[in-house]
mmCIF file of C-alpha atoms in Angstrom:
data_model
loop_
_atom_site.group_PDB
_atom_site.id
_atom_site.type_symbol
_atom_site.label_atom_id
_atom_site.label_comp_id
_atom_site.label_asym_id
_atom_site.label_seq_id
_atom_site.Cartn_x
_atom_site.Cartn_y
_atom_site.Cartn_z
ATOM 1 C CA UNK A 27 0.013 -10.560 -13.349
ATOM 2 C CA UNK A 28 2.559 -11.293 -10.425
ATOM 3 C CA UNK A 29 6.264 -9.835 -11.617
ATOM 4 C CA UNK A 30 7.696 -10.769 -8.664
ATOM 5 C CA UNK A 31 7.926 -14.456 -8.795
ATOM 6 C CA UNK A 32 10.863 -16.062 -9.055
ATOM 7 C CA UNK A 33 12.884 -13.195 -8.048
ATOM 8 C CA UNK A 34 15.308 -12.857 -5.065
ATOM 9 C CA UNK A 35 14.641 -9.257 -3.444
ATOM 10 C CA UNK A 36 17.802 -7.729 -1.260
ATOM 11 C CA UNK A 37 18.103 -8.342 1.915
ATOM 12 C CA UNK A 38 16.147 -5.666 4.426
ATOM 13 C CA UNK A 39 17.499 -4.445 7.709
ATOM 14 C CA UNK A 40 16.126 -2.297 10.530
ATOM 15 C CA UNK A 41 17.171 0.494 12.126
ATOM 16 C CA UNK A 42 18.567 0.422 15.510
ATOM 17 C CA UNK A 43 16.242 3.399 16.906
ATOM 18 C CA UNK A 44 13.269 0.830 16.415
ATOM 19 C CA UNK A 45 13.510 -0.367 20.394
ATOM 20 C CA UNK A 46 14.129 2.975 21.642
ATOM 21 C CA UNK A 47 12.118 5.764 19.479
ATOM 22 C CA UNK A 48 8.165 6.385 19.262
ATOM 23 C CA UNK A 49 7.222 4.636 22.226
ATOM 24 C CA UNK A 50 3.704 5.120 22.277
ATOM 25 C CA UNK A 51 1.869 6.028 25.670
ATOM 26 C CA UNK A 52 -1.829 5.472 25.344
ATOM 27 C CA UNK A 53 -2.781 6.729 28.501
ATOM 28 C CA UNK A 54 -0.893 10.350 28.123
ATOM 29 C CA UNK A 55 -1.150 9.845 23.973
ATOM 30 C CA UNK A 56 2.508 10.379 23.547
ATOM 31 C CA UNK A 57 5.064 9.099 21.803
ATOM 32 C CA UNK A 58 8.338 9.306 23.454
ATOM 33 C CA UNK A 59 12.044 8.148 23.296
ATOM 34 C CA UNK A 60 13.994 6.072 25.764
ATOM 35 C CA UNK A 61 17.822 5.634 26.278
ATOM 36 C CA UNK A 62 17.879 5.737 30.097
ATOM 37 C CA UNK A 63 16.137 7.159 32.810
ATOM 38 C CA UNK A 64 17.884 10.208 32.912
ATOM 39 C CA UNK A 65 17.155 10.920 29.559
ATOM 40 C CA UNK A 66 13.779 10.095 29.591
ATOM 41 C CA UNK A 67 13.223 11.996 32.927
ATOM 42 C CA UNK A 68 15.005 15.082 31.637
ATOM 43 C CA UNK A 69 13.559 15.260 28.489
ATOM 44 C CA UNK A 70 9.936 13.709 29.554
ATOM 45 C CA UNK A 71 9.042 14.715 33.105
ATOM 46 C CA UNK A 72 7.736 17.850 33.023
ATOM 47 C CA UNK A 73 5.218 17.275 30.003
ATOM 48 C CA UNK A 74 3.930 14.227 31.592
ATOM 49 C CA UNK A 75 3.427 15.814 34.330
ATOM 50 C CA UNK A 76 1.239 18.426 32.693
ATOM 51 C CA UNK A 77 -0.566 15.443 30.941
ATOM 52 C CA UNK A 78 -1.717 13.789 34.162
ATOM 53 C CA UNK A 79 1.619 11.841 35.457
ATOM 54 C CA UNK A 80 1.518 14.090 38.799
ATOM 55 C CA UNK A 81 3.332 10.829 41.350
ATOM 56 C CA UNK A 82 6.129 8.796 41.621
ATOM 57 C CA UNK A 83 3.749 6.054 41.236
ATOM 58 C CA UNK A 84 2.236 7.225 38.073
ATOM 59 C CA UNK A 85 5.984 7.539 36.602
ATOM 60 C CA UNK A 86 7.300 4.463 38.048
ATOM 61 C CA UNK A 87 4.497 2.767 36.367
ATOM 62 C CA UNK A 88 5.173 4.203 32.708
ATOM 63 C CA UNK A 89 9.199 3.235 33.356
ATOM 64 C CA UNK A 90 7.533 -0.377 33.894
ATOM 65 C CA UNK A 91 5.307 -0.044 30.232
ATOM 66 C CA UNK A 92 8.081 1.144 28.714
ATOM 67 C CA UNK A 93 10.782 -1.551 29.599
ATOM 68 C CA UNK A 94 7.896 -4.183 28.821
ATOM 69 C CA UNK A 95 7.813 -2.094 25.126
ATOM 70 C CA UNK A 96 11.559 -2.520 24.771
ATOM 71 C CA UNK A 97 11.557 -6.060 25.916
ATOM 72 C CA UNK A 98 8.511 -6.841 23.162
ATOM 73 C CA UNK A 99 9.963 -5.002 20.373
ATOM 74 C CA UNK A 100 13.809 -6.746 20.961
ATOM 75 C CA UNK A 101 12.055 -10.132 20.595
ATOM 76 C CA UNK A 102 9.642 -9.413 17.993
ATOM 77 C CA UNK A 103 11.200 -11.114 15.022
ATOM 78 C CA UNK A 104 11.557 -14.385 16.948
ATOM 79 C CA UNK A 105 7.824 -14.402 17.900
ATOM 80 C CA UNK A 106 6.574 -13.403 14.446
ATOM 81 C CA UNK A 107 8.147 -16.204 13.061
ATOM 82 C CA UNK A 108 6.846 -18.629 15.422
ATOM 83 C CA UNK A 109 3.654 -17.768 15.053
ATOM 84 C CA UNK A 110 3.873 -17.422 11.690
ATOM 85 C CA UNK A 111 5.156 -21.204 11.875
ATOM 86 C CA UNK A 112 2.091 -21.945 13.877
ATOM 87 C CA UNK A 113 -0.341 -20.521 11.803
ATOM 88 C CA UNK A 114 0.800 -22.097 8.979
ATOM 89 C CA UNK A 115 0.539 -25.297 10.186
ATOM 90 C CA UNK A 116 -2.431 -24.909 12.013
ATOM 91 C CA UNK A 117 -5.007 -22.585 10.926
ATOM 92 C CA UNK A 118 -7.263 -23.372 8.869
ATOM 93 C CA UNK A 119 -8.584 -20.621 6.269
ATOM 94 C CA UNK A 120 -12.560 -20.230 5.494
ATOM 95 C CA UNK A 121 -11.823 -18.020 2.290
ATOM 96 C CA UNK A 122 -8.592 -19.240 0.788
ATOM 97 C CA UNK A 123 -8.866 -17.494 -2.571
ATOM 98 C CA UNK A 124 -8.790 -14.164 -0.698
ATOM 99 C CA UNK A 125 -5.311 -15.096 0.093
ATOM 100 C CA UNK A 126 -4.142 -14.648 -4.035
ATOM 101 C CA UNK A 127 -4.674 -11.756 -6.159
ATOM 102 C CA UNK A 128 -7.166 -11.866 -8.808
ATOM 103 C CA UNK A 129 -7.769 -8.621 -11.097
ATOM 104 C CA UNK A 130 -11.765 -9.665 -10.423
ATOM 105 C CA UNK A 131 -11.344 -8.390 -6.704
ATOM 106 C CA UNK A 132 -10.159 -5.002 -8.033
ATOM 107 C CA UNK A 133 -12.729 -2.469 -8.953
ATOM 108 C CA UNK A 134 -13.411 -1.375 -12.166
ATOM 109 C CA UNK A 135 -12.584 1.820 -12.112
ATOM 110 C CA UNK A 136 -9.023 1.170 -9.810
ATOM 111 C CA UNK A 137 -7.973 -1.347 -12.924
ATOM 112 C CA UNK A 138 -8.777 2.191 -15.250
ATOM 113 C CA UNK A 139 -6.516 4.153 -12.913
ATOM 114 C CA UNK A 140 -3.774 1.528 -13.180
ATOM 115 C CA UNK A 141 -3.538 1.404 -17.233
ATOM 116 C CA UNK A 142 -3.857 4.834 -17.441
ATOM 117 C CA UNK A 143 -1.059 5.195 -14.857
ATOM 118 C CA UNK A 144 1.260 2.273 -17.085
ATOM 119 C CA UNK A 145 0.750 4.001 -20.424
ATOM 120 C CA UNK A 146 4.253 5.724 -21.295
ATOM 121 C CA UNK A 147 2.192 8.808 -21.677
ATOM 122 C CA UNK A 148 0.691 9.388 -18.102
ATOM 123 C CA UNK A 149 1.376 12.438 -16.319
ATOM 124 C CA UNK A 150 0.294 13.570 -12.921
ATOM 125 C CA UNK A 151 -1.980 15.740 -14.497
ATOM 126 C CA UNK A 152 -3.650 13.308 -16.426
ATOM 127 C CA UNK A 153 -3.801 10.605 -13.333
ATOM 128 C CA UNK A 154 -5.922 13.602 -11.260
ATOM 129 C CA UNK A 155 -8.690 13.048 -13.892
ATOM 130 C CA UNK A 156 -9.080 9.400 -12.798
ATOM 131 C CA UNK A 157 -7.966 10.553 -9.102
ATOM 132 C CA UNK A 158 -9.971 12.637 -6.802
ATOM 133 C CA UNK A 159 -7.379 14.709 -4.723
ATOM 134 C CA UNK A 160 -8.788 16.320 -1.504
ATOM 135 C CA UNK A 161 -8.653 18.925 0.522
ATOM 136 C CA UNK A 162 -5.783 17.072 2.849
ATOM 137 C CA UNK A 163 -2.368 17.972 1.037
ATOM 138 C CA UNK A 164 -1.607 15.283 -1.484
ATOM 139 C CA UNK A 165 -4.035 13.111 -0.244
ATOM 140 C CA UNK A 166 -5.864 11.116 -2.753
ATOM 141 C CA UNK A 167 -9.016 9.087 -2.559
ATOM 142 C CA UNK A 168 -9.418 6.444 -5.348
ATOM 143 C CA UNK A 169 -11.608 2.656 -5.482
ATOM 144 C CA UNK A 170 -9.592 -0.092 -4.903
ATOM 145 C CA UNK A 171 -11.525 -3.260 -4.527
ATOM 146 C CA UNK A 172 -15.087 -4.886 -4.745
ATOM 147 C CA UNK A 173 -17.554 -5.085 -2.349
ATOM 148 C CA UNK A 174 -17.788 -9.082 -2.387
ATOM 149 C CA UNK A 175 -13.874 -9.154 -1.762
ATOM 150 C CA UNK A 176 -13.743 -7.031 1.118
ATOM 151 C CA UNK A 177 -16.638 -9.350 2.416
ATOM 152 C CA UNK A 178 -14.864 -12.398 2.276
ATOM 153 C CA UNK A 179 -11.701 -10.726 3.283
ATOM 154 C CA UNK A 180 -13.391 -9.594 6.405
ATOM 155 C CA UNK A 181 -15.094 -13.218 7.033
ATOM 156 C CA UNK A 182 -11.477 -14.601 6.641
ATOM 157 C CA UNK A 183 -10.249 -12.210 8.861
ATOM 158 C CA UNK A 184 -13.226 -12.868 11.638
ATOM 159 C CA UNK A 185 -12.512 -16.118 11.245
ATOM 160 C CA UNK A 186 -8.637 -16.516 12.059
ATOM 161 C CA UNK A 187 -9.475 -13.804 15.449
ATOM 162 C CA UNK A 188 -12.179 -16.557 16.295
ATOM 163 C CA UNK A 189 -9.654 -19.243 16.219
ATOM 164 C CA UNK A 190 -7.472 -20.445 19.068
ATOM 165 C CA UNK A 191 -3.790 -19.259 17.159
ATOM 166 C CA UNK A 192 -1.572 -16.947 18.295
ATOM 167 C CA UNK A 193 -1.732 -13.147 16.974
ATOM 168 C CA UNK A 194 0.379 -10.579 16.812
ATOM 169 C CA UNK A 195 -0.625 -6.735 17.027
ATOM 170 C CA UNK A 196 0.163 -4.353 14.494
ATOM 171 C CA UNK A 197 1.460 -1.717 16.569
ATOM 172 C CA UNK A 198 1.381 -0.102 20.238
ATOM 173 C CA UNK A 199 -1.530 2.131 19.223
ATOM 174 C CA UNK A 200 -3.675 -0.522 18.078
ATOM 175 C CA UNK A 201 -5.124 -2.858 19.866
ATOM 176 C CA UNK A 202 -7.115 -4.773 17.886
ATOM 177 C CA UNK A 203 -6.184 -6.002 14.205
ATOM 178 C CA UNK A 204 -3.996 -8.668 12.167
ATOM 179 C CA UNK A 205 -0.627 -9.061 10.854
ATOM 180 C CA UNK A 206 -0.938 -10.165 7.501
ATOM 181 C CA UNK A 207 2.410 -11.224 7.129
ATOM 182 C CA UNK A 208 2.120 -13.937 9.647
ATOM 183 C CA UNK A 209 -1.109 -15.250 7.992
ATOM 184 C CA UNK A 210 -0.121 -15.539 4.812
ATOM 185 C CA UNK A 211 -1.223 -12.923 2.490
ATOM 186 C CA UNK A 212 2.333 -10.923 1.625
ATOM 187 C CA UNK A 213 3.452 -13.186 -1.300
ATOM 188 C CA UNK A 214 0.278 -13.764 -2.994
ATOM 189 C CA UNK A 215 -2.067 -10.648 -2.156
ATOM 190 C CA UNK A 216 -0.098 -7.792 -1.037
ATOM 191 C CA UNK A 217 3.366 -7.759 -2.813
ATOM 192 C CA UNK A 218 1.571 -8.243 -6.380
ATOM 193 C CA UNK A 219 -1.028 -5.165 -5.537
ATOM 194 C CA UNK A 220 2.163 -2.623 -4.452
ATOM 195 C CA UNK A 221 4.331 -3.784 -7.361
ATOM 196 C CA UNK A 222 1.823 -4.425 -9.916
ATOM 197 C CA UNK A 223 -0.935 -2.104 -8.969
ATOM 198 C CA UNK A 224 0.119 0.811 -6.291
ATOM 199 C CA UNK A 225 3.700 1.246 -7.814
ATOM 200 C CA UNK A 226 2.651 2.709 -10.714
ATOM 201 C CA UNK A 227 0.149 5.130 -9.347
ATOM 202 C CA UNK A 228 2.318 6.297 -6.337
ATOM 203 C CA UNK A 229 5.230 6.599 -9.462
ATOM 204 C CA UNK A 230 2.948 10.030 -10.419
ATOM 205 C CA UNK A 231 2.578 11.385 -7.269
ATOM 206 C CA UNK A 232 5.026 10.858 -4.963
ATOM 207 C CA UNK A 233 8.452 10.519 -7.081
ATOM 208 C CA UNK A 234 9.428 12.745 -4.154
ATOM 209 C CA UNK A 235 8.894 10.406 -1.490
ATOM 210 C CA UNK A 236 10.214 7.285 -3.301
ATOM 211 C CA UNK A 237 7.048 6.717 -5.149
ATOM 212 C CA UNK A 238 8.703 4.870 -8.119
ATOM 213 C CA UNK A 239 11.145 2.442 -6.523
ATOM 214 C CA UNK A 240 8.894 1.215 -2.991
ATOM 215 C CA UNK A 241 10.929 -2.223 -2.277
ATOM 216 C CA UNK A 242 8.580 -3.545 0.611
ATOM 217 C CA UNK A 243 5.933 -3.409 2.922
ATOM 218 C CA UNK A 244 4.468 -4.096 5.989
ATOM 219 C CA UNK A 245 0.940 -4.824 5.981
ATOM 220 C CA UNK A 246 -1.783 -4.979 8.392
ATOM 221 C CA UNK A 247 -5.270 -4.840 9.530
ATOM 222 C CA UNK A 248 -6.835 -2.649 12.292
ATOM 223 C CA UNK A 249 -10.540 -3.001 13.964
ATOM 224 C CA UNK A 250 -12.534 -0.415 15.494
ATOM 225 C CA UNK A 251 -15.440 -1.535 17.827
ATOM 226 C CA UNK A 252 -17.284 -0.621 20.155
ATOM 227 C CA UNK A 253 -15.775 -1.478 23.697
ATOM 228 C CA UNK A 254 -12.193 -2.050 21.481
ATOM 229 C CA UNK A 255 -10.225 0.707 19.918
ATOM 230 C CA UNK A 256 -12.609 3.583 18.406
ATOM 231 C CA UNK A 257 -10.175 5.884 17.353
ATOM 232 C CA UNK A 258 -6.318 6.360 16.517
ATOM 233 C CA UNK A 259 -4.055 9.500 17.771
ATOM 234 C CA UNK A 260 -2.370 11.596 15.888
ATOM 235 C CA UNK A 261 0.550 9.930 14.427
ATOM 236 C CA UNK A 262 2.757 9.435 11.352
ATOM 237 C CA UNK A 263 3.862 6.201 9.719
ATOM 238 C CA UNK A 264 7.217 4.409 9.177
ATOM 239 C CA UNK A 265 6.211 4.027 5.326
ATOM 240 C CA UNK A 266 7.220 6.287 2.253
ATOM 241 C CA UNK A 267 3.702 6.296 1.151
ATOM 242 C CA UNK A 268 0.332 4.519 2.755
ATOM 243 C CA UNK A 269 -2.322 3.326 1.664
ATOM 244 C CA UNK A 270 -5.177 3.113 3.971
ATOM 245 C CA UNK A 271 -8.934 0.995 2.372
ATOM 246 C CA UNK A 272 -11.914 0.883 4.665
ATOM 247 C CA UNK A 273 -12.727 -2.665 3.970
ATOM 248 C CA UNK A 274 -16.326 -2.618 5.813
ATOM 249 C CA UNK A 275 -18.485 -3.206 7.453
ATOM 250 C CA UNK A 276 -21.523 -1.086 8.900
ATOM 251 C CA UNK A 277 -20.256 1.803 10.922
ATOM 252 C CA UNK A 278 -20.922 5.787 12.063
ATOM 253 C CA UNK A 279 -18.665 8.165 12.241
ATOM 254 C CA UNK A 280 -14.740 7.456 12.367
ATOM 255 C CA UNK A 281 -13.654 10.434 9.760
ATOM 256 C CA UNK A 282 -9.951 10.714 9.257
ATOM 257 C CA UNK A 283 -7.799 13.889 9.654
ATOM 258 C CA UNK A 284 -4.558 15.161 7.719
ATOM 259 C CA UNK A 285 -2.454 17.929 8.698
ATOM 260 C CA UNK A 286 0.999 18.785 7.631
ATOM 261 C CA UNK A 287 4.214 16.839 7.698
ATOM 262 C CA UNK A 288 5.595 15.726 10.914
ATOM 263 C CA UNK A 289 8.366 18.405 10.593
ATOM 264 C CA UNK A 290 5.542 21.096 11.056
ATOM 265 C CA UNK A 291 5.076 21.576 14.758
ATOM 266 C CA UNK A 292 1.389 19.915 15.901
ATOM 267 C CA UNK A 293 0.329 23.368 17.581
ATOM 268 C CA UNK A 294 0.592 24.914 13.416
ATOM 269 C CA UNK A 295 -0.261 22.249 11.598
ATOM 270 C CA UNK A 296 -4.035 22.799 10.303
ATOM 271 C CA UNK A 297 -6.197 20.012 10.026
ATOM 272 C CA UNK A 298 -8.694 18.827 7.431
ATOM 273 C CA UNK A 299 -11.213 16.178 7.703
ATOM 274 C CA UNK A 300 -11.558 13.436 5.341
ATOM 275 C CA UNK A 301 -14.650 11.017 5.005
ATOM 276 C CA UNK A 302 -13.222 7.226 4.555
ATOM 277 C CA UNK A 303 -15.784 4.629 2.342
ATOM 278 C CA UNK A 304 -16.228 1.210 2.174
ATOM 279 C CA UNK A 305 -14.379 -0.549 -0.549
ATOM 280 C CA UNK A 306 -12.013 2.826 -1.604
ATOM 281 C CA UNK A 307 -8.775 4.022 0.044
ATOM 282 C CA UNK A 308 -6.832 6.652 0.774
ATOM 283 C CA UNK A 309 -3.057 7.043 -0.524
ATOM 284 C CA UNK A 310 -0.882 9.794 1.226
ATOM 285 C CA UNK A 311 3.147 10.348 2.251
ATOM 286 C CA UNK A 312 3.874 7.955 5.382
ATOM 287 C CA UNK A 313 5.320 11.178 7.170
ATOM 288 C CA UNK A 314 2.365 12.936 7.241
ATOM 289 C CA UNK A 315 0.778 13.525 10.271
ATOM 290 C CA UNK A 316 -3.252 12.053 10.532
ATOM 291 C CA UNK A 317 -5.663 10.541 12.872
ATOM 292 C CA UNK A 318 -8.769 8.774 13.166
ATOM 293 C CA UNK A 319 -12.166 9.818 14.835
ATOM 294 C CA UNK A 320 -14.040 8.254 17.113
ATOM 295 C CA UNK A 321 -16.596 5.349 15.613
ATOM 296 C CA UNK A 322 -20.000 5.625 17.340
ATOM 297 C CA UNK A 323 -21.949 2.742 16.186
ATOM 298 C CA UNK A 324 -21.073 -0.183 14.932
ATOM 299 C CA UNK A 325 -17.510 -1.752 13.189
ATOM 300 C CA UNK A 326 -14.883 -0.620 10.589
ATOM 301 C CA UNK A 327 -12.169 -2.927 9.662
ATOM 302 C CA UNK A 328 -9.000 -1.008 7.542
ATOM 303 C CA UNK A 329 -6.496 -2.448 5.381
ATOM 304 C CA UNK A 330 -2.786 -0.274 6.002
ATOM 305 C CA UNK A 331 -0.119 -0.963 3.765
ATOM 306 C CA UNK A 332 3.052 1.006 4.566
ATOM 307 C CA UNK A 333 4.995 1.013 1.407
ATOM 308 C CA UNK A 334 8.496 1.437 1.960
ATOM 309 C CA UNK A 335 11.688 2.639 -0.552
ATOM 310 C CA UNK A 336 14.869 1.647 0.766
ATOM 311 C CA UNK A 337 16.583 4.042 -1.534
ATOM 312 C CA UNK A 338 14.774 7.086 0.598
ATOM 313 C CA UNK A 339 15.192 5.859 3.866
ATOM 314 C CA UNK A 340 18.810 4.544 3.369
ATOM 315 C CA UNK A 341 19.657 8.040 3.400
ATOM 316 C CA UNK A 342 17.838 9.032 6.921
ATOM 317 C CA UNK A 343 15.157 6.941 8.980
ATOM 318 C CA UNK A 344 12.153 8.354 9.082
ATOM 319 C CA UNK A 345 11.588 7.360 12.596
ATOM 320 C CA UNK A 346 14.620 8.763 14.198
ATOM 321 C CA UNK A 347 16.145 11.255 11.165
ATOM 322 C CA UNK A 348 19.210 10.178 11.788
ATOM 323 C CA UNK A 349 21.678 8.008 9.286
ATOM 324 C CA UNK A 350 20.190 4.918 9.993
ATOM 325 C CA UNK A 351 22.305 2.104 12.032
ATOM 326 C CA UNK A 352 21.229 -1.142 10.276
ATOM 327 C CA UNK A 353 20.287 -4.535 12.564
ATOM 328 C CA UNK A 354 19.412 -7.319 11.607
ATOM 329 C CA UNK A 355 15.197 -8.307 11.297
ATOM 330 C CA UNK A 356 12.984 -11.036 9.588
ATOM 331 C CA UNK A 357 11.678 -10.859 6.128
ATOM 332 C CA UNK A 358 11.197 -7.278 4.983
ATOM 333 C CA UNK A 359 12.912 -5.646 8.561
ATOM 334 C CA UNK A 360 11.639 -2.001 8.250
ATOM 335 C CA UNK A 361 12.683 -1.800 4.721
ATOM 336 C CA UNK A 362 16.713 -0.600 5.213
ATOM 337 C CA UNK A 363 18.866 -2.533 2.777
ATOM 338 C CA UNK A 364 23.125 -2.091 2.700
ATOM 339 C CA UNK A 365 24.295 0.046 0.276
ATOM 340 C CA UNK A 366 27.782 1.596 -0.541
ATOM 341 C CA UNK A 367 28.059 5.149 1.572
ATOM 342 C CA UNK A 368 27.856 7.212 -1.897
ATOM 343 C CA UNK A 369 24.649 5.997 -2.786
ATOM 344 C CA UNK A 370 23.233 7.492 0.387
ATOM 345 C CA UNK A 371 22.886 10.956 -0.375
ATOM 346 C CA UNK A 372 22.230 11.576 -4.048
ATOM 347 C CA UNK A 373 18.393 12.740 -3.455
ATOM 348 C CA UNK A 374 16.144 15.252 -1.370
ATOM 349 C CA UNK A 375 13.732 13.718 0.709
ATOM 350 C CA UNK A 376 10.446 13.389 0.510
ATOM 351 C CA UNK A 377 8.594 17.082 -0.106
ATOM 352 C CA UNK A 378 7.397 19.453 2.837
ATOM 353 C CA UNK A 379 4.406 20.519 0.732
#
């Protein structure tokens, strides 16, 4: 069941802050904003310099990383689509029925969560029978596919970072992973599963957060390796609500961690661990702040899919909390649409608690 074929979606925007705000710097783990040097030096110095950044050298270099960041992220639309155009002319796929949805790649009991979460009678109280909540504030762990698709998904996946095509990263804090836009998989894999399959679900419990009316996506895949990225700083994510499935394949360690919302200051927000499995995800709010632990053996590839309600973030980006001040950007954007200035503040956002 696909009910979005044939249909013309609204056109999505960005938001201007997207070159300038949470600039991430791996070597200090910070994220930081830049609007000019004197900014950045007034608002930045001092804390890099208690994170290591003790010479002129050191700071001239992040000035350097950080105009290269600007530079990437202005031009990032034009080189998505080329290599988007590349790969589709190009590449060729190993696994090509990975690339559309079939209800035999979900799992059993994720199918049970999803009529249950349809019927006109489901509550959120019901759904936490079929839904294990944990520890981690509104953090849910639930199956969502088979173990043979997230093999051949993961084959598929080996087999386009084998191949000589251009890739693009899905963020500055990972190194090592796939956009799946650019291969292929939004129109017949990932839009069906959020509008068909997550929308529903994320309708119970997080009508808060935009839960019931999430518009678009961006969806990715991140590797950890050994001698590649093993873990992932404490963050939070420009989505309304993630989910986050540990596709495979044999690896130790590499736990994720939850703590509050990003308006909670890091040094009180409380922690909790969370153990991630192979073939099940994890669905929490976007703005909530997690991490993940260092792997110690072996590899664990994760599918992310930042679901995104224009109708939450039209009011204030998530990013910057400010109104947002729409640009344009290819196919979803960050997931801002145009709307008429009254329909911007009907709502309270998306729940401390």
């Amino acid at each position: 069941m696909d009910s979005t074929k044939g249909v013309v979606g609204p056109k999505f925007y960005s938001c201007a802050c997207f070159c300038t705000d949470n600039i991430y710097l791996g070597e200090y783990k910070l994220h930081v904003k830049f609007i000019s040097e004197l900014q950045f030096r007034k608002d930045y110095q001092a804390v890099l310099r208690n994170h290591g950044c003790t010479t002129n050298q050191h700071f001239e270099d992040i000035l350097k990383k950080i105009e290269a960041e600007i530079q990437r992220r202005r031009q990032l639309g034009v080189k998505s689509a080329e290599r988007t155009a590349f790969i589709s002319e190009f590449y060729k796929p190993l696994h090509r029925h990975v690339y559309v949805l079939q209800e035999s790649y979900l799992a059993p009991e994720f199918r049970q969560i999803v009529n249950y979460s349809r019927s006109k009678h489901a509550t959120v109280e019901g759904l936490h029978s079929f839904i294990q909540p944990l520890a981690a504030e509104r953090v849910y762990r639930l199956p969502v596919f088979t173990k043979q698709f997230c093999r051949d998904l993961i084959e598929e996946l080996e087999n386009f970072e084998q191949s000589d095509t251009p890739k693009g990263r899905p963020n500055t804090m990972n190194n090592y992973g796939i956009l799946l836009n650019e291969l292929g998989f939004d129109e017949g894999l990932i839009t069906p599963l959020r509008v068909d399959y997550l929308r529903p679900i994320t309708a119970l419990l997080y009508p808060d957060c935009g839960g019931d009316c999430l518009d678009s996506h961006k969806a990715f895949v991140v590797k950890y390796a050994l001698g590649e990225d093993l873990d992932l700083s404490y963050h939070y994510d420009n989505a309304e609500v993630t989910l986050n499935v540990s596709l495979g394949q044999e690896f130790t360690e590499g736990n994720l961690y939850f703590g509050n919302m990003k308006e909670v200051p890091i040094h009180e927000s409380e922690c909790v661990e969370v153990e991630h499995r192979v073939t099940e995800g994890l669905l929490h709010r976007g703005q909530q702040l997690h991490g993940a632990l260092p792997i110690t053996a072996g590899q664990r590839w994760n599918l992310i899919v930042w679901m995104r309600s224009s109708e939450e973030r039209n009011k204030l980006c998530p990013m910057c909390n400010q109104q947002p001040e729409l640009v344009e950007g290819e196919g979803s954007a960050d997931g801002f649409t145009k709307v008429p200035p009254s329909q911007n503040s009907t709502s309270t956002p998306c729940a401390l608690t």
